[in-house]
Short mmCIF file of C-alpha atoms in Angstrom, two decimals:
data_model
loop_
_atom_site.label_atom_id
_atom_site.label_comp_id
_atom_site.label_asym_id
_atom_site.label_seq_id
_atom_site.Cartn_x
_atom_site.Cartn_y
_atom_site.Cartn_z
CA GLY A 1 -154.81 86.46 -30.84
CA ALA A 2 -151.08 85.37 -31.02
CA GLY A 3 -150.83 82.15 -32.19
CA VAL A 4 -151.65 81.05 -35.41
CA SER A 5 -155.61 81.14 -36.78
CA GLN A 6 -156.80 79.28 -39.16
CA SER A 7 -160.46 79.49 -41.10
CA PRO A 8 -162.93 77.13 -40.85
CA ARG A 9 -162.00 74.87 -38.92
CA TYR A 10 -164.58 72.42 -40.53
CA LYS A 11 -165.48 72.74 -44.17
CA VAL A 12 -167.66 70.18 -45.72
CA ALA A 13 -167.77 70.14 -49.75
CA LYS A 14 -169.34 68.86 -52.26
CA ARG A 15 -167.26 66.89 -54.99
CA GLY A 16 -166.48 69.77 -58.04
CA GLN A 17 -166.60 72.25 -55.81
CA ASP A 18 -163.76 75.20 -54.61
CA VAL A 19 -162.84 75.71 -51.29
CA ALA A 20 -160.39 78.33 -49.34
CA LEU A 21 -158.61 77.66 -46.62
CA ARG A 22 -156.98 81.18 -44.55
CA CYS A 23 -153.95 81.29 -42.59
CA ASP A 24 -153.15 84.24 -39.82
CA PRO A 25 -149.62 83.40 -39.09
CA ILE A 26 -148.32 85.31 -36.26
CA SER A 27 -147.39 88.95 -36.59
CA GLY A 28 -143.87 89.52 -38.81
CA HIS A 29 -143.10 85.63 -38.59
CA VAL A 30 -141.48 85.52 -42.26
CA SER A 31 -142.16 82.13 -43.01
CA LEU A 32 -145.46 80.08 -43.94
CA PHE A 33 -145.58 76.67 -44.47
CA TRP A 34 -149.30 74.97 -45.80
CA TYR A 35 -148.95 70.64 -44.89
CA GLN A 36 -151.65 68.29 -45.31
CA GLN A 37 -152.44 65.76 -43.23
CA ALA A 38 -154.43 62.78 -43.85
CA LEU A 39 -155.92 60.30 -41.35
CA GLY A 40 -153.10 58.41 -39.13
CA GLN A 41 -150.94 60.41 -40.79
CA GLY A 42 -147.87 62.83 -40.34
CA PRO A 43 -148.15 65.99 -41.74
CA GLU A 44 -146.93 66.18 -45.35
CA PHE A 45 -145.57 69.25 -46.84
CA LEU A 46 -147.09 71.48 -49.54
CA THR A 47 -146.12 74.70 -50.22
CA TYR A 48 -143.32 77.46 -48.51
CA PHE A 49 -143.65 81.54 -48.16
CA GLN A 50 -140.89 83.54 -47.08
CA ASN A 51 -143.13 87.14 -46.78
CA GLU A 52 -144.64 87.21 -50.33
CA ALA A 53 -142.50 85.11 -51.95
CA GLN A 54 -143.53 81.30 -52.80
CA LEU A 55 -140.37 79.11 -53.15
CA ASP A 56 -140.69 75.64 -52.53
CA LYS A 57 -144.54 74.23 -54.08
CA SER A 58 -142.95 71.01 -54.80
CA GLY A 59 -145.86 69.05 -52.15
CA LEU A 60 -148.71 70.31 -53.86
CA PRO A 61 -150.61 67.33 -55.78
CA SER A 62 -152.16 68.96 -58.54
CA ASP A 63 -152.78 72.17 -60.38
CA ARG A 64 -155.34 72.48 -58.60
CA PHE A 65 -154.21 73.52 -55.65
CA PHE A 66 -152.91 76.67 -55.09
CA ALA A 67 -151.47 79.45 -52.54
CA GLU A 68 -150.90 82.86 -52.32
CA ARG A 69 -149.28 85.24 -49.82
CA PRO A 70 -149.85 88.35 -51.54
CA GLU A 71 -149.06 90.85 -49.08
CA GLY A 72 -146.89 88.85 -46.96
CA SER A 73 -149.16 88.01 -44.21
CA VAL A 74 -152.33 86.40 -44.39
CA SER A 75 -152.37 83.39 -46.60
CA THR A 76 -154.96 80.97 -48.56
CA LEU A 77 -155.00 77.95 -49.79
CA LYS A 78 -157.03 77.68 -52.75
CA ILE A 79 -158.29 73.82 -53.92
CA GLN A 80 -160.41 73.47 -57.10
CA ARG A 81 -162.79 71.03 -58.31
CA THR A 82 -162.18 68.96 -54.84
CA GLN A 83 -161.85 65.43 -54.97
CA GLN A 84 -162.67 62.78 -52.16
CA GLU A 85 -159.11 62.13 -52.42
CA ASP A 86 -158.88 65.98 -50.75
CA SER A 87 -160.47 65.53 -47.72
CA ALA A 88 -157.57 66.20 -44.74
CA VAL A 89 -156.84 68.39 -42.43
CA TYR A 90 -154.83 71.36 -43.21
CA LEU A 91 -152.70 72.68 -40.94
CA CYS A 92 -151.10 75.89 -41.04
CA ALA A 93 -147.45 76.56 -39.90
CA SER A 94 -145.27 79.89 -39.38
CA SER A 95 -141.64 80.71 -38.55
CA PRO A 96 -140.22 84.09 -37.66
CA GLY A 97 -136.77 82.99 -39.66
CA ASN A 98 -134.85 79.80 -40.60
CA VAL A 99 -136.42 76.85 -39.46
CA ARG A 100 -133.67 74.82 -39.49
CA ILE A 101 -132.89 75.34 -35.88
CA GLY A 102 -136.10 77.22 -35.12
CA GLU A 103 -139.50 75.92 -34.87
CA LEU A 104 -142.35 75.98 -36.61
CA PHE A 105 -145.99 77.35 -34.99
CA PHE A 106 -148.67 75.81 -35.88
CA GLY A 107 -152.55 76.48 -36.50
CA GLU A 108 -155.36 73.99 -35.30
CA GLY A 109 -156.05 72.66 -38.93
CA SER A 110 -158.72 73.35 -41.46
CA ARG A 111 -160.99 69.81 -41.55
CA LEU A 112 -162.26 69.15 -45.10
CA THR A 113 -164.45 66.31 -45.65
CA VAL A 114 -165.31 66.27 -49.43
CA LEU A 115 -168.64 64.13 -50.40
CA GLY B 1 -133.92 61.19 -49.78
CA ASN B 2 -135.14 62.22 -46.37
CA SER B 3 -137.61 59.93 -44.63
CA VAL B 4 -138.66 59.52 -40.84
CA THR B 5 -139.53 56.08 -39.06
CA GLN B 6 -141.52 56.00 -35.83
CA MET B 7 -143.02 53.50 -33.68
CA GLU B 8 -146.58 52.90 -34.85
CA GLY B 9 -149.03 53.05 -31.84
CA PRO B 10 -151.06 53.15 -29.81
CA VAL B 11 -149.02 53.48 -26.89
CA THR B 12 -151.46 52.63 -23.46
CA LEU B 13 -148.69 53.26 -20.66
CA SER B 14 -149.41 53.45 -16.59
CA GLU B 15 -149.14 57.14 -14.98
CA GLU B 16 -145.19 56.75 -13.82
CA ALA B 17 -144.06 54.07 -16.15
CA PHE B 18 -140.92 54.64 -18.64
CA LEU B 19 -141.61 55.87 -21.78
CA THR B 20 -139.85 55.32 -24.86
CA ILE B 21 -141.41 56.49 -28.15
CA ASN B 22 -138.59 55.33 -31.48
CA CYS B 23 -137.58 57.13 -34.38
CA THR B 24 -135.25 56.85 -36.96
CA TYR B 25 -134.57 58.92 -39.84
CA THR B 26 -132.75 58.88 -43.25
CA ALA B 27 -131.43 62.03 -44.74
CA THR B 28 -128.91 63.07 -47.22
CA GLY B 29 -127.23 65.82 -44.87
CA TYR B 30 -126.91 66.84 -41.37
CA PRO B 31 -130.43 67.33 -40.95
CA SER B 32 -131.82 69.12 -37.52
CA LEU B 33 -134.09 66.94 -35.62
CA PHE B 34 -137.06 67.82 -33.52
CA TRP B 35 -140.64 66.12 -31.68
CA TYR B 36 -143.27 67.49 -32.07
CA VAL B 37 -146.78 67.23 -29.43
CA GLN B 38 -150.09 67.54 -30.67
CA TYR B 39 -152.48 67.67 -27.10
CA PRO B 40 -156.46 66.77 -27.61
CA GLY B 41 -157.80 69.33 -29.35
CA GLU B 42 -154.97 71.83 -29.99
CA GLY B 43 -152.01 72.05 -33.04
CA LEU B 44 -148.83 70.84 -33.28
CA GLN B 45 -146.23 71.91 -30.58
CA LEU B 46 -142.34 71.69 -30.15
CA LEU B 47 -141.66 69.76 -27.28
CA LEU B 48 -137.99 69.43 -27.90
CA LYS B 49 -135.03 69.91 -30.78
CA ALA B 50 -131.41 68.82 -31.49
CA THR B 51 -129.33 70.25 -34.35
CA LYS B 52 -125.88 68.08 -34.62
CA ALA B 53 -124.93 64.98 -33.75
CA ASP B 54 -124.75 63.97 -29.85
CA ASP B 55 -127.00 66.99 -28.69
CA LYS B 56 -129.74 66.04 -26.43
CA GLY B 57 -132.84 68.17 -26.52
CA SER B 58 -135.02 67.96 -23.61
CA ASN B 59 -138.41 69.84 -21.79
CA LYS B 60 -140.57 68.83 -19.22
CA GLY B 61 -139.10 65.52 -18.29
CA PHE B 62 -139.07 64.38 -22.26
CA GLU B 63 -135.49 63.67 -23.55
CA ALA B 64 -133.95 62.67 -26.74
CA THR B 65 -130.71 62.25 -27.76
CA TYR B 66 -129.49 63.10 -31.99
CA ARG B 67 -127.49 59.86 -32.76
CA LYS B 68 -125.82 59.53 -36.24
CA GLU B 69 -124.38 55.94 -35.64
CA THR B 70 -127.52 54.74 -35.09
CA THR B 71 -129.47 57.01 -37.12
CA SER B 72 -131.87 57.91 -34.19
CA PHE B 73 -133.36 60.56 -32.44
CA HIS B 74 -135.39 57.90 -29.74
CA LEU B 75 -137.54 60.23 -27.41
CA GLU B 76 -137.79 59.24 -23.60
CA LYS B 77 -139.63 59.93 -20.49
CA GLY B 78 -138.57 58.50 -16.85
CA SER B 79 -142.14 59.08 -15.16
CA VAL B 80 -145.15 59.89 -17.41
CA GLN B 81 -148.69 61.42 -15.83
CA VAL B 82 -152.20 61.73 -17.75
CA SER B 83 -150.96 65.00 -18.79
CA ASP B 84 -148.55 63.30 -21.23
CA SER B 85 -151.79 61.84 -23.13
CA ALA B 86 -151.30 63.36 -26.62
CA VAL B 87 -149.90 61.83 -30.44
CA TYR B 88 -145.93 62.73 -30.58
CA PHE B 89 -144.40 63.58 -34.19
CA CYS B 90 -140.80 62.83 -34.85
CA ALA B 91 -139.69 65.23 -37.36
CA LEU B 92 -136.16 66.45 -39.30
CA SER B 93 -135.76 69.62 -41.08
CA GLU B 94 -132.80 69.68 -43.58
CA GLY B 95 -130.84 71.73 -45.75
CA ASN B 96 -129.53 75.39 -46.10
CA THR B 97 -132.72 77.19 -45.66
CA GLY B 98 -134.36 73.91 -43.72
CA ASN B 99 -137.79 74.79 -45.08
CA GLN B 100 -139.63 71.53 -46.00
CA PHE B 101 -139.87 69.54 -42.74
CA TYR B 102 -140.15 65.81 -42.63
CA PHE B 103 -142.51 63.91 -40.41
CA GLY B 104 -142.97 60.83 -39.20
CA THR B 105 -146.97 59.41 -38.74
CA GLY B 106 -146.94 60.32 -35.12
CA THR B 107 -147.78 58.14 -32.42
CA SER B 108 -150.84 58.07 -29.53
CA LEU B 109 -150.13 57.95 -26.14
CA THR B 110 -152.25 56.90 -23.90
CA VAL B 111 -151.36 57.31 -19.90
CA ILE B 112 -154.29 55.78 -17.39
CA PRO B 113 -154.49 56.80 -14.31
#
């Protein structure tokens, strides 16, 4: 498809399980972002890639969160030993270049529920 | 630090009513400002943007003016439609690469016929 694709759309995990969320950005987009959106809140920045390089991971809440984009295209956000506070919608966005004056193209998100 | 504060919702309006959603920001430099919209069942999408002071962004009948003196970027529309029902997010981007967007908490708008 032409847009940003995320999978799975919904994930239910038991506390302590590991989860992996996938993002397929728009083809050719250099920049890729992950955001976390809690219920009733705005998206909170997690991490940013430019091609395969992870240039900013300052928003990752703990060392249980890990993101990669090994070939500069598809990205995976992995959460180890999930906790209930990890329940949120995880949004992926991509952009062709410098987002200061451009725009982010968002996927529909992956809703994670940790029981 | 950088932050965005926007008017809390939910907002309910009748069709053809005037809409204002307030947004103010705090930034250490000279940010770009954005409004994103999320329609039911869809991802966030850019509605409009302004990259410097006094710029006006506009799209689909919506407008917002970048006011540096009041650090505001209020969203307005003269006559809302049922199809405008959505959640609206104010956001800013700053820095040389602008790789961090700061979003407000979102304002839910429902337009009734």
